[in-house]
Short mmCIF file of C-alpha atoms in Angstrom, two decimals:
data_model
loop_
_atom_site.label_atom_id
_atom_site.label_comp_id
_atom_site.label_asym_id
_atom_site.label_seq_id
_atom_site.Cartn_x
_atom_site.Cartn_y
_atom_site.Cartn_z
CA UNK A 408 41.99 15.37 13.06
CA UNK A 409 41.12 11.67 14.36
CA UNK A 410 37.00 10.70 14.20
CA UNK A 411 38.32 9.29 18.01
CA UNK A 412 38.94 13.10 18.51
CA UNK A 413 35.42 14.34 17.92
CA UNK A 414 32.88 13.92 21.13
CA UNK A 415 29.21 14.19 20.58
CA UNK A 416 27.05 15.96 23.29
CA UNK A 417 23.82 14.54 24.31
CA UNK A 418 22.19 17.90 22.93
CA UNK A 419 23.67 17.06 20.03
CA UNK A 420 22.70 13.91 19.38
CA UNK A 421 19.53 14.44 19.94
CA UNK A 422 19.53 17.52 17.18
CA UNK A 423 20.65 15.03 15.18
CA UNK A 424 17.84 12.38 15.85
CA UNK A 425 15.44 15.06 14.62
CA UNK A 426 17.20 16.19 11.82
CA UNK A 427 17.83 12.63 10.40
CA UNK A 428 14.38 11.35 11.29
CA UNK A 429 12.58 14.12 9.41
CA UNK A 430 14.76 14.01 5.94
CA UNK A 431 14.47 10.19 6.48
CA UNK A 432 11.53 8.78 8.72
CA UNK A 433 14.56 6.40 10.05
CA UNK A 434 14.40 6.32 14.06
CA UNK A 435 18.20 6.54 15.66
CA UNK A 436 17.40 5.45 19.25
CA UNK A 437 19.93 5.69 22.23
CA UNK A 438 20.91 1.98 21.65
CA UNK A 439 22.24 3.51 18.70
CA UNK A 440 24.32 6.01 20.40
CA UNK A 441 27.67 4.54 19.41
CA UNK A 442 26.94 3.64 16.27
CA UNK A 443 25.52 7.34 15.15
CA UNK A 444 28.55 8.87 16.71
CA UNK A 445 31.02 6.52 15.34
CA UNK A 446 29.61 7.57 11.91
CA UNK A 447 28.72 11.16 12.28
CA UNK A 448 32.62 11.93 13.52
CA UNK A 449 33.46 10.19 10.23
CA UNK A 450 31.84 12.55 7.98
CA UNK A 451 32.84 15.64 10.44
CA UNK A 452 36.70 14.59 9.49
CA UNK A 453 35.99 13.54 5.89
CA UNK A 454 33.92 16.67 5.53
CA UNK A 455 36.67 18.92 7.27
CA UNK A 456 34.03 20.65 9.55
CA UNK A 457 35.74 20.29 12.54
CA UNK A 458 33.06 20.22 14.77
CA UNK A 459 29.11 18.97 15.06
CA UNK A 460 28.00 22.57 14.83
CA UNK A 461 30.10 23.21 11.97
CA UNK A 462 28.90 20.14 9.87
CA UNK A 463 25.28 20.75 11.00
CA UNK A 464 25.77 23.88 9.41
CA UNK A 465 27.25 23.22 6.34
CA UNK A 466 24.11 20.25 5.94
CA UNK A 467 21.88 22.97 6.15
CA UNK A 468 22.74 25.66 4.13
CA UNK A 469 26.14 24.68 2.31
CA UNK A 470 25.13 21.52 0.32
CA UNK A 471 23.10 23.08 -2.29
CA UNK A 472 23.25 19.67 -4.23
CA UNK A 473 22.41 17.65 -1.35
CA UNK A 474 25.61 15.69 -1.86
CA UNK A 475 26.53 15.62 1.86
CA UNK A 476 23.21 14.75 2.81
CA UNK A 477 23.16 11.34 0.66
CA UNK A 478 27.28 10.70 1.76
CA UNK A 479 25.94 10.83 5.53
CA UNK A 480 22.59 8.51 4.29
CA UNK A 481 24.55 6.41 2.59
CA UNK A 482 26.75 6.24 5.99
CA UNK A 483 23.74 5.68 8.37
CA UNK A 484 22.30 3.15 6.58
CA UNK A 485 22.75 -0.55 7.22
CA UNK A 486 22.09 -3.00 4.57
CA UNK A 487 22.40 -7.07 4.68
CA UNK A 488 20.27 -9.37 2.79
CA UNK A 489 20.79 -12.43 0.65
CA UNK A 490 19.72 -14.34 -2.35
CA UNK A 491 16.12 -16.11 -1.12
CA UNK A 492 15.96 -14.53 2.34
CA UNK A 493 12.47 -15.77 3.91
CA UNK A 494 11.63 -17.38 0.98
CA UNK A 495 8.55 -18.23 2.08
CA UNK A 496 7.41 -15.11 0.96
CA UNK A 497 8.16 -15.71 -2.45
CA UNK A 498 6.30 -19.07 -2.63
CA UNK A 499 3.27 -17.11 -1.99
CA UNK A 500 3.74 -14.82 -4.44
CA UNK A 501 3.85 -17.47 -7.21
CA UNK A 502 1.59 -20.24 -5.56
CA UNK A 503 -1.17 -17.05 -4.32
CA UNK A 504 -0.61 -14.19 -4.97
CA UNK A 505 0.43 -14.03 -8.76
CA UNK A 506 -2.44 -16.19 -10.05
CA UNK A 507 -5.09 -13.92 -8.06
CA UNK A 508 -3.66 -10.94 -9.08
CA UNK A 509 -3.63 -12.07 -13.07
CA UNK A 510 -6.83 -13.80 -12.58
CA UNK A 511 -8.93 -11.04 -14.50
CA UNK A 512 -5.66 -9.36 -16.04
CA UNK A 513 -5.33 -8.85 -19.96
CA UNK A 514 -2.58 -10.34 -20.83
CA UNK A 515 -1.27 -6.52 -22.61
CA UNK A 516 -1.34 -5.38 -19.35
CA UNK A 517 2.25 -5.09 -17.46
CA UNK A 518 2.95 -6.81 -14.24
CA UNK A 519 4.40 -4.74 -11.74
CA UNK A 520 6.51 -5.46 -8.74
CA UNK A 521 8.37 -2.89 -6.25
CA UNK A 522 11.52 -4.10 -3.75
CA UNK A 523 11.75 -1.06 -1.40
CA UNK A 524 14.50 -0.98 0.18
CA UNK A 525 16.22 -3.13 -2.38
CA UNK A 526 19.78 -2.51 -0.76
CA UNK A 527 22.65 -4.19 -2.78
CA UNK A 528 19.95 -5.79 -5.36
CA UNK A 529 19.90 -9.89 -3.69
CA UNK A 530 15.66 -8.91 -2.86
CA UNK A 531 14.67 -8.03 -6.49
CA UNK A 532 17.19 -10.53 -8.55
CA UNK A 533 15.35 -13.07 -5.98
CA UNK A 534 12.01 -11.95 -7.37
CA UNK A 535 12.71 -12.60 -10.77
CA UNK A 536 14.69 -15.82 -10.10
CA UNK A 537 12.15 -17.46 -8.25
CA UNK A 538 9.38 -16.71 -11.01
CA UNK A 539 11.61 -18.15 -13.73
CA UNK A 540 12.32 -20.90 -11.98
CA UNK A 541 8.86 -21.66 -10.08
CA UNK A 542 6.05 -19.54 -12.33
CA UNK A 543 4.69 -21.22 -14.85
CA UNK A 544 2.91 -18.29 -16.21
CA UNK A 545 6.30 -15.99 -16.29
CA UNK A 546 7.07 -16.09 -20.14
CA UNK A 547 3.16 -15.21 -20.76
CA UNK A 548 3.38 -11.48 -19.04
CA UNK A 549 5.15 -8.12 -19.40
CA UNK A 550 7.01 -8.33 -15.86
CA UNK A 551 8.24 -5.22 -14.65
CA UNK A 552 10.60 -5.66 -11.53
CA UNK A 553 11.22 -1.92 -10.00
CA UNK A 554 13.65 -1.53 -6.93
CA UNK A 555 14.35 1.50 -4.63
CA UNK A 556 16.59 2.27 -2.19
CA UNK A 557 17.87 5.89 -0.63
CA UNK A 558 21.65 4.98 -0.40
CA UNK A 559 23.17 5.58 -3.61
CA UNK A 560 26.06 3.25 -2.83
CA UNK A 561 23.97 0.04 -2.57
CA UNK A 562 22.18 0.85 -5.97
CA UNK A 563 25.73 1.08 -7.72
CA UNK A 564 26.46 -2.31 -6.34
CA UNK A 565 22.69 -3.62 -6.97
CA UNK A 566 23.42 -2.25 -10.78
CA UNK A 567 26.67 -4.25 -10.70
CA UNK A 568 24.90 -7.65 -9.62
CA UNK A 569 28.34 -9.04 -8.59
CA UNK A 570 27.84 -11.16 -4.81
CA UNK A 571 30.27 -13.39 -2.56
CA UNK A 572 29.30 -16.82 -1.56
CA UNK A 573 27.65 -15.61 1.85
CA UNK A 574 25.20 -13.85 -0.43
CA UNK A 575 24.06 -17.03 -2.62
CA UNK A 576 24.13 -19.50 -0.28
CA UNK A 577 20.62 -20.12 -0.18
CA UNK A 578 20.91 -20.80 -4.05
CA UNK A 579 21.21 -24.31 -5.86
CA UNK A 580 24.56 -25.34 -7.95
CA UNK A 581 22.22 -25.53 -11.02
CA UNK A 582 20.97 -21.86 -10.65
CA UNK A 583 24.42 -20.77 -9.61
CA UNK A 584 25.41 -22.06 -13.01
CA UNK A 585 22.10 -20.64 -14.83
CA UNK A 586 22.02 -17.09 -13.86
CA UNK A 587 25.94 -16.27 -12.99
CA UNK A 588 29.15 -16.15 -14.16
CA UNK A 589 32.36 -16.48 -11.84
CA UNK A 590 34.12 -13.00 -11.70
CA UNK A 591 36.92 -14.05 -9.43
CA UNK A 592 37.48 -16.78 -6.73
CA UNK A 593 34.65 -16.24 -4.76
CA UNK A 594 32.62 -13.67 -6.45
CA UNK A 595 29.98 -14.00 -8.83
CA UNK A 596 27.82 -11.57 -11.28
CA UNK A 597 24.61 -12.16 -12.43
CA UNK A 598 24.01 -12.53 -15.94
CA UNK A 599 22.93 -9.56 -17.59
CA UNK A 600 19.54 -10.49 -19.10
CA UNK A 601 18.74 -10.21 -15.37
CA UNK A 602 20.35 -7.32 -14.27
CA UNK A 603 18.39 -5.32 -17.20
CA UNK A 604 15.26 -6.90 -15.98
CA UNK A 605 15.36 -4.77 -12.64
CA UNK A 606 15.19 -0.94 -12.49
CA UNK A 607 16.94 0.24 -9.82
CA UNK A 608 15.78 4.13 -8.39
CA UNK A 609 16.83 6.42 -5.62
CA UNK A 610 13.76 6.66 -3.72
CA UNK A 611 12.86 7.98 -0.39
CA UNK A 612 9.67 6.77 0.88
CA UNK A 613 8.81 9.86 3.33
CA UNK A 614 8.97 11.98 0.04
CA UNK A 615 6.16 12.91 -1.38
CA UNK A 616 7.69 13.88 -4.87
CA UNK A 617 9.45 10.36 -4.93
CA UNK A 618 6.88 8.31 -4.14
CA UNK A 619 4.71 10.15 -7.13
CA UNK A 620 6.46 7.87 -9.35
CA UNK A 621 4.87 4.91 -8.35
CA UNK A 622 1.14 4.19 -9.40
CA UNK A 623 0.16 0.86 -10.53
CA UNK A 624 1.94 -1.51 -8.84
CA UNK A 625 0.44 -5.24 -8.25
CA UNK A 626 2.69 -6.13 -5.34
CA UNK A 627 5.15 -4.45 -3.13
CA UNK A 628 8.30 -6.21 -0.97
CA UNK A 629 9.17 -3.80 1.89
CA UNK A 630 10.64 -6.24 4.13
CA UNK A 631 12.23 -4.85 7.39
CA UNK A 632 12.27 -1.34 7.01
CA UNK A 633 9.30 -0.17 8.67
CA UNK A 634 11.02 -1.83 12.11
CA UNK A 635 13.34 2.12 11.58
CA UNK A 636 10.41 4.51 11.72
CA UNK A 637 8.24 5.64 14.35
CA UNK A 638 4.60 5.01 14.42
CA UNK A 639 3.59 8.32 12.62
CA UNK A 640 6.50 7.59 10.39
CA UNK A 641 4.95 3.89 9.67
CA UNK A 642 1.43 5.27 9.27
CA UNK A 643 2.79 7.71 6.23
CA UNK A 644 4.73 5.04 4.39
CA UNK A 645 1.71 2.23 4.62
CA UNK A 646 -0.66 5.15 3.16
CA UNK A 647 1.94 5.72 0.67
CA UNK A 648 1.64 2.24 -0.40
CA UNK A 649 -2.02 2.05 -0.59
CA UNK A 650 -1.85 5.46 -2.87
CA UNK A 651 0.88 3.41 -4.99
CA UNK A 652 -0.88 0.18 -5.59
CA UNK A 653 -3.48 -1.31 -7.90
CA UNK A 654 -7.10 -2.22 -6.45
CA UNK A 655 -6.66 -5.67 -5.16
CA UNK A 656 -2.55 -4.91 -4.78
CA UNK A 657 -0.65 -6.84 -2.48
CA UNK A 658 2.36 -5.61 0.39
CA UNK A 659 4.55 -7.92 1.93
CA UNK A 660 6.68 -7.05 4.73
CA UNK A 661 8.94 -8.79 7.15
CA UNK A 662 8.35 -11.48 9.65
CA UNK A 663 8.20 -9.47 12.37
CA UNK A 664 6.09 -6.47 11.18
CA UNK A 665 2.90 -6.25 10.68
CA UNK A 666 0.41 -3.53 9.02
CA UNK A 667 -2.41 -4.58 11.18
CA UNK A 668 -0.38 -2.76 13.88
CA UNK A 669 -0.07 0.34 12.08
CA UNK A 670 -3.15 1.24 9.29
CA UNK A 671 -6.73 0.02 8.93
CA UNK A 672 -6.19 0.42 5.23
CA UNK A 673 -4.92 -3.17 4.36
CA UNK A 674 -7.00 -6.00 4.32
CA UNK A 675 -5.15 -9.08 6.34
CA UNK A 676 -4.54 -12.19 3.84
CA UNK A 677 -3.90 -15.83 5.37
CA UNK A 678 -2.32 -17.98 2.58
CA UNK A 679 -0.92 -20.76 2.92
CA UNK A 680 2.63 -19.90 3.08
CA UNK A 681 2.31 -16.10 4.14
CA UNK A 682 0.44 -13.06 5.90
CA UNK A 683 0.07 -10.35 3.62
CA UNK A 684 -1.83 -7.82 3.21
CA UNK A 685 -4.38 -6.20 0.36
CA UNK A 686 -5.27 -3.01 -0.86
CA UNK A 687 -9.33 -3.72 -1.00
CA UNK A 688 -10.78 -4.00 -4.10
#
């Protein structure tokens, strides 16, 4: 059978929207419509199935493991990013952020920092790049650098830390040279003092039992996700956030979200280089 072969009804697309948006929080809308069906008649051949009832069927109550479930995540999800992407953000975590946030710290206490969704790893290796090289502080702390994502594939290629040029162009020569080695003619890995300084996790952020796992943390990345979910969606995933930070914790999300739009629970902070926005004290 040929994925061309496979036609998905209206009715079942929108069976689909629900079931994906409530093991995921993602929004397919119909501007999507090609791009779900494309994808879903994939995994309907891969999978054998033959049909959208069939593989609906098997999700449900033949995939004990969940394997299918994270192949078809894994499919849905998109993921491009790039060493330094709005750096902007990342000057205000060293130049504000950082120093308010260690301000009345002891020093025995860990610094912790969450990229969610992390996708292929260029978010979190940008974190710790840009403290080395811009931090003055970063030798004096216990940095802990955690990243998430829910597609398993990305995470294998985050662990991996191996990019193309496209992906460092925002880079310098110099910290080309510092932090990689050349792995072939136009790939490079990251060195792998850096690559052990990120955990990488499966996490999904509309599960409870996942998000459990993170208490503590002093600043959160989640940069261009929350443009997937719906508003209820959004709501759960910013209180999820407030549950997971420190007092005083910081969130930074894309340029074109904002958390003013979706919970009262964040505090709106105008530095100099960024919005972002504070768990209260």
């Amino acid at each position: 059978m040929n994925p061309a072969d496979i036609v998905i009804t209206d009715g079942e697309f929108a069976r689909f929207q629900e079931f994906f948006y409530q093991k995921t929080g993602i929004v397919f809308g119909d501007t999507k419509r090609y791009f779900v069906d494309r994808r879903l008649a994939d995994r309907i051949v891969t999978t054998k199935t033959g049909s959208f009832a069939d593989y609906m069927t098997a999700l449900r109550f033949f995939d004990p493991r969940a394997e299918e479930l994270q192949n078809l995540i894994n499919t849905m999800t998109v993921n491009e990013t790039y060493f330094y992407r709005e750096e902007y953000q990342f000057r205000c975590l060293v130049n504000a952020i950082l120093p308010e946030v260690t301000h009345h710290r002891r020093r025995e206490e860990p610094l912790q920092i969450w990229s969610v969704p992390c996708s292929t790893g260029e978010e979190p290796y940008s974190i710790a790049l840009y403290m080395l090289e811009n931090w003055h502080e970063v030798d004096d702390w216990d940095i802990r650098i955690l990243a998430s994502d829910i597609d398993t594939r990305v995470l294998e290629h985050a662990r991996r830390g191996i990019y193309d040029a496209r992906a460092l162009q925002n880079l310098s020569p110099a910290a080309r040279m510092r932090y990689f080695t050349r792995t072939g003619e136009a790939s490079w890995q990251i060195v792998e003092d850096l690559r052990n300084s990120v955990e990488f996790r499966k996490t999904n952020i509309t599960c409870t039992a996942d998000m459990r796992r993170y208490r503590d943390m002093d600043v959160i990345f989640c940069r261009n996700l929350l443009i997937y979910f719906d508003d209820a969606s959004r709501r759960r995933a910013a209180e999820a956030f407030y549950e997971a930070l420190r007092p005083g914790g910081f969130v930074c999300l894309g340029h074109s979200e904002s958390m003013s739009r979706i919970s009262s629970l964040f505090t709106v902070r105008k530095f100099q280089d960024a919005i972002v926005y504070q768990r209260p004290m």
